[in-house]
PDB file of C-alpha atoms in Angstrom:
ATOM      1  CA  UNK A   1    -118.420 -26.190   8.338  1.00 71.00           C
ATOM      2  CA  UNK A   2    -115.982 -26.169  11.189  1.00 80.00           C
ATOM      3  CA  UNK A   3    -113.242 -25.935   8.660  1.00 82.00           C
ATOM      4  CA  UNK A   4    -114.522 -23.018   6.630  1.00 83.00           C
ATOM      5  CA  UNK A   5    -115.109 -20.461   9.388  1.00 85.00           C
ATOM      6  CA  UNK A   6    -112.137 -19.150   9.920  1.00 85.00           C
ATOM      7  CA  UNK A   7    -111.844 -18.047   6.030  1.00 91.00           C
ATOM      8  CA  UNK A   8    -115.271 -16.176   6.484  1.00 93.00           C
ATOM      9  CA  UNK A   9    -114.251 -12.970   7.980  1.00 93.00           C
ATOM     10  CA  UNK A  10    -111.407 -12.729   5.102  1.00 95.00           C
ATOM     11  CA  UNK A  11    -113.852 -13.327   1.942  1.00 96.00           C
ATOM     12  CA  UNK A  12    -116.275 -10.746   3.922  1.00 96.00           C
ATOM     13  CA  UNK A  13    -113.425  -8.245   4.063  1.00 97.00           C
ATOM     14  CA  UNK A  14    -112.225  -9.020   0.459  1.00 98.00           C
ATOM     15  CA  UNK A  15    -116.046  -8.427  -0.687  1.00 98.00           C
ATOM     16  CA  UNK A  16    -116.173  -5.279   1.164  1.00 98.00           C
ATOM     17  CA  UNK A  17    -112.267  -3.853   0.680  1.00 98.00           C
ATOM     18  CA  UNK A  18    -113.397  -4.606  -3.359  1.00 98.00           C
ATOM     19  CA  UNK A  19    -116.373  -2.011  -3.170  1.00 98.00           C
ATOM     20  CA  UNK A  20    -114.157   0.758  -1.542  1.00 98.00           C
ATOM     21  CA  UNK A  21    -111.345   0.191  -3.438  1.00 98.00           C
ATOM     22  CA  UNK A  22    -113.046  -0.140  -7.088  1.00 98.00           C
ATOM     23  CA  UNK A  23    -115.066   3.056  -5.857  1.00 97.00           C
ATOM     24  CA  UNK A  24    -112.196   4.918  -4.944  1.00 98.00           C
ATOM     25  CA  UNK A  25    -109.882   4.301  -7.920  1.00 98.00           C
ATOM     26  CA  UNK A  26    -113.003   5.291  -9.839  1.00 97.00           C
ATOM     27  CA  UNK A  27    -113.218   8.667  -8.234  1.00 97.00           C
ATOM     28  CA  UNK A  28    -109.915   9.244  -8.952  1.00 97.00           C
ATOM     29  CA  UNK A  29    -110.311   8.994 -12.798  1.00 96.00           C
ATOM     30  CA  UNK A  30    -113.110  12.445 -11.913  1.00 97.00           C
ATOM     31  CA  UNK A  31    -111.882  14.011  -8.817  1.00 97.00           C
ATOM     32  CA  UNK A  32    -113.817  17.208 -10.486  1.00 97.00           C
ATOM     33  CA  UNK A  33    -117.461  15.153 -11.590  1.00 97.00           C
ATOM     34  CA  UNK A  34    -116.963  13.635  -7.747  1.00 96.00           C
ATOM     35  CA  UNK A  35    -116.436  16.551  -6.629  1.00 97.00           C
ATOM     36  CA  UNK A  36    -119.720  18.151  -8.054  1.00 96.00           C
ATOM     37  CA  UNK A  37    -121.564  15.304  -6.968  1.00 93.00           C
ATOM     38  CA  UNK A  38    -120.571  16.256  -3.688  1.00 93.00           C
ATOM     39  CA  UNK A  39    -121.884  19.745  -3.681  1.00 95.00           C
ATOM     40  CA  UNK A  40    -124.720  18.090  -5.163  1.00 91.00           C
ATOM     41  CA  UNK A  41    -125.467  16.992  -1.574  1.00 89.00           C
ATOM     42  CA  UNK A  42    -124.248  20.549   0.098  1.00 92.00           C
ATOM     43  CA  UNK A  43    -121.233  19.242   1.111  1.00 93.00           C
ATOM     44  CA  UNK A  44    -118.054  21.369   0.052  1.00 96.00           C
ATOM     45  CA  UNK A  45    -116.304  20.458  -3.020  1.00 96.00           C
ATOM     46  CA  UNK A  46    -112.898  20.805  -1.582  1.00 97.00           C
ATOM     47  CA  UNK A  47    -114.046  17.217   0.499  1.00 97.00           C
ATOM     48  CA  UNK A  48    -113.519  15.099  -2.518  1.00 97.00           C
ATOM     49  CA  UNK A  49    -109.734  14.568  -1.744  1.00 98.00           C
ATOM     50  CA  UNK A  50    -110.099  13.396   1.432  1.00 97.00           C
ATOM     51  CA  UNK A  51    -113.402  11.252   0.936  1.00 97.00           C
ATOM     52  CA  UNK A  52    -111.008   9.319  -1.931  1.00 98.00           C
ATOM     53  CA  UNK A  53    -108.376   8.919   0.497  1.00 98.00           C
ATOM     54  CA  UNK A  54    -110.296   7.941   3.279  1.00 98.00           C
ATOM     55  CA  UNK A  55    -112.384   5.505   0.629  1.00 98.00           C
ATOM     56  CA  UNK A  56    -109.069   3.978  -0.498  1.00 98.00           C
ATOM     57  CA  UNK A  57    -107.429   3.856   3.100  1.00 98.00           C
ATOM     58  CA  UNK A  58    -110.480   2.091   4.133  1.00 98.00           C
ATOM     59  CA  UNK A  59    -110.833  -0.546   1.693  1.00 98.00           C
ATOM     60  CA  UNK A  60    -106.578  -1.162   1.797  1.00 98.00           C
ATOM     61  CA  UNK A  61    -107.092  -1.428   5.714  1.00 98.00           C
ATOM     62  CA  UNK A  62    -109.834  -4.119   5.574  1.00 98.00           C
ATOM     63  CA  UNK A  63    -108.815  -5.976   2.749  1.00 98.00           C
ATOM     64  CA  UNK A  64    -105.277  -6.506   4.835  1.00 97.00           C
ATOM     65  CA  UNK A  65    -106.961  -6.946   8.519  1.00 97.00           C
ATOM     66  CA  UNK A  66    -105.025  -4.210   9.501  1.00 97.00           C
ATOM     67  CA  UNK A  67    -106.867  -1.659  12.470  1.00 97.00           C
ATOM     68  CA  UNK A  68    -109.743  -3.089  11.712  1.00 97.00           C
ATOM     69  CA  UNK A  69    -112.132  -2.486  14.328  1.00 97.00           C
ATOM     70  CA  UNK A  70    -111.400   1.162  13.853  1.00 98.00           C
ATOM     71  CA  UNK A  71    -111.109   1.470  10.114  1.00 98.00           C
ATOM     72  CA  UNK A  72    -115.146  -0.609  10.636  1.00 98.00           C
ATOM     73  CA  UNK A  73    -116.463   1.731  13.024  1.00 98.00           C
ATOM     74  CA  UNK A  74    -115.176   4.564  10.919  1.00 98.00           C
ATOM     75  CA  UNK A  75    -116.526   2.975   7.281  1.00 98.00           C
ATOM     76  CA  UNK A  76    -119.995   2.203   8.846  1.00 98.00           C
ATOM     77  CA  UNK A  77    -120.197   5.604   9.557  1.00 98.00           C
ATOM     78  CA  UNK A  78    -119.107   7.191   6.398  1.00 98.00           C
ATOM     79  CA  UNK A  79    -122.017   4.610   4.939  1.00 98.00           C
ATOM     80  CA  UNK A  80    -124.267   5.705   7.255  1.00 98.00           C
ATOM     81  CA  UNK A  81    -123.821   9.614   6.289  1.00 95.00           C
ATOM     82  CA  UNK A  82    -123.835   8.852   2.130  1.00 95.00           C
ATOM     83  CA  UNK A  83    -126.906   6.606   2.323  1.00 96.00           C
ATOM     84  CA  UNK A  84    -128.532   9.635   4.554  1.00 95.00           C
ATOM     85  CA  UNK A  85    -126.883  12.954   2.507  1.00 93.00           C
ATOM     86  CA  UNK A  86    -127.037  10.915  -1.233  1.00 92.00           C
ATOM     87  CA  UNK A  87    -130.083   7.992  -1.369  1.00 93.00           C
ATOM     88  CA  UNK A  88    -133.346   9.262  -0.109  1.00 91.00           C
ATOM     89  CA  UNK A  89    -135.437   6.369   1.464  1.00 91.00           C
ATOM     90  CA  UNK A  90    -138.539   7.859   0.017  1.00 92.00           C
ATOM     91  CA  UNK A  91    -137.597   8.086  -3.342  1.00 92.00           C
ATOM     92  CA  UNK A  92    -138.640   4.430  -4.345  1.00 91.00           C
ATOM     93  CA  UNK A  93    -135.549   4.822  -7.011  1.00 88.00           C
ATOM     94  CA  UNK A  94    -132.760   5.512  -4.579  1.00 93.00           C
ATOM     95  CA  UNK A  95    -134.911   3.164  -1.315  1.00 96.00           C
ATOM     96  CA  UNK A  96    -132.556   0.355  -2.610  1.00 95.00           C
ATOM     97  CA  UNK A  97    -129.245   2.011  -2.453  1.00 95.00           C
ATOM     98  CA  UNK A  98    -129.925   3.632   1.030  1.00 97.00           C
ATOM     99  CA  UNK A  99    -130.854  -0.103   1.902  1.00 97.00           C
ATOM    100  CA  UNK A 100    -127.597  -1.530   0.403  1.00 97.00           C
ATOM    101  CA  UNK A 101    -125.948   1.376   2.440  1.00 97.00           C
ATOM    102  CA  UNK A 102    -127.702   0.213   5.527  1.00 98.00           C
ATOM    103  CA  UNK A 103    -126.490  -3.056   4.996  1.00 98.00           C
ATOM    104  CA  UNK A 104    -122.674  -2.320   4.264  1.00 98.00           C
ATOM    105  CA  UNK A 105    -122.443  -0.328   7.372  1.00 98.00           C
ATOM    106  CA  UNK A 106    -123.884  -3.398   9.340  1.00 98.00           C
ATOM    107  CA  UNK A 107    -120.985  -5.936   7.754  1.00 97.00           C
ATOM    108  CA  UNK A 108    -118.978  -3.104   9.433  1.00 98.00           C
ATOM    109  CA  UNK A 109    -120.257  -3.321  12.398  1.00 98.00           C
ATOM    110  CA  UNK A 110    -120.224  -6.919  12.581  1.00 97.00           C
ATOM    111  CA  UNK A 111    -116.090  -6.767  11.568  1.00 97.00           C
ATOM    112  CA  UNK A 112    -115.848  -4.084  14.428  1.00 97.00           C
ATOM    113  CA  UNK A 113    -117.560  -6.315  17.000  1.00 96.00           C
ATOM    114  CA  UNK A 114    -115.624  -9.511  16.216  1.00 94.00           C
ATOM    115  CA  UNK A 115    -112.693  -8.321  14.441  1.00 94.00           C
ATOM    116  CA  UNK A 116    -111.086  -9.221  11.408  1.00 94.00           C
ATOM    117  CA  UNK A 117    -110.734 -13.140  12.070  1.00 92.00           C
ATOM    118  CA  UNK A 118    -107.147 -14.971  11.586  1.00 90.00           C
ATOM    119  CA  UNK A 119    -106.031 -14.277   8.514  1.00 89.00           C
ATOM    120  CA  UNK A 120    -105.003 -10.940   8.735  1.00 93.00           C
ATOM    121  CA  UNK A 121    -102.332  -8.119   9.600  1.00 94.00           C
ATOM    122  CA  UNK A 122    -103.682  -7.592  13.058  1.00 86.00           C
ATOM    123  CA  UNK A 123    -104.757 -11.037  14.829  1.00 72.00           C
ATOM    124  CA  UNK A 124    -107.372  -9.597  17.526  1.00 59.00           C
TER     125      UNK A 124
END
């Protein structure tokens, strides 16, 4: 087990950099339909931009280990705000994505609290 926990914190940051990165390329294909989805939640459609950018910045920045304490910190609280502005727990329909939400921002938190392990750009 010894062996295999160094490679831990890299598969965790490959699972989560895939999520961002898939989401954000997706966005990109309807910067307009993202964009209404985003007023959809009262949130100015002008946001979309950045929220891709930041989306793909953030998954690029884990997946490589590079500021990652920050780039966590900063991606559990972007999770934090969409499972609260888009996935309302009482709607027994969206309970499981504000959950799932929940639990993303907590892998965050556990990459900003220990970093992003030894394989990666930044080594702390």
């Amino acid at each position: 087990m010894d062996k295999l926990s160094p490679y831990a914190p890299l598969v965790a940051r490959i699972f989560i950099a895939a999520l961002f990165l898939i989401a954000g390329f997706g966005k990109l294909s309807d910067v307009a339909g993202f964009a209404g989805y985003m007023a959809s939640a009262g949130l100015p459609p002008m946001l979309a931009w950045p929220a891709i950018i930041f989306e793909l910045a953030l998954g690029a920045s884990i997946l490589l280990g590079f500021q990652t304490r920050i780039m966590a910190l900063l991606g559990a609280g972007f999770c934090i705000v969409a499972a609260v502005l888009y996935h309302n727990p009482s709607d027994p329909a969206q309970m499981t994505n504000f959950l799932k939400n929940l639990a993303i921002a907590g892998g965050f938190l556990m990459l900003f609290a220990h970093g992003a392990g030894a394989v990666a750009v930044d080594k702390r």
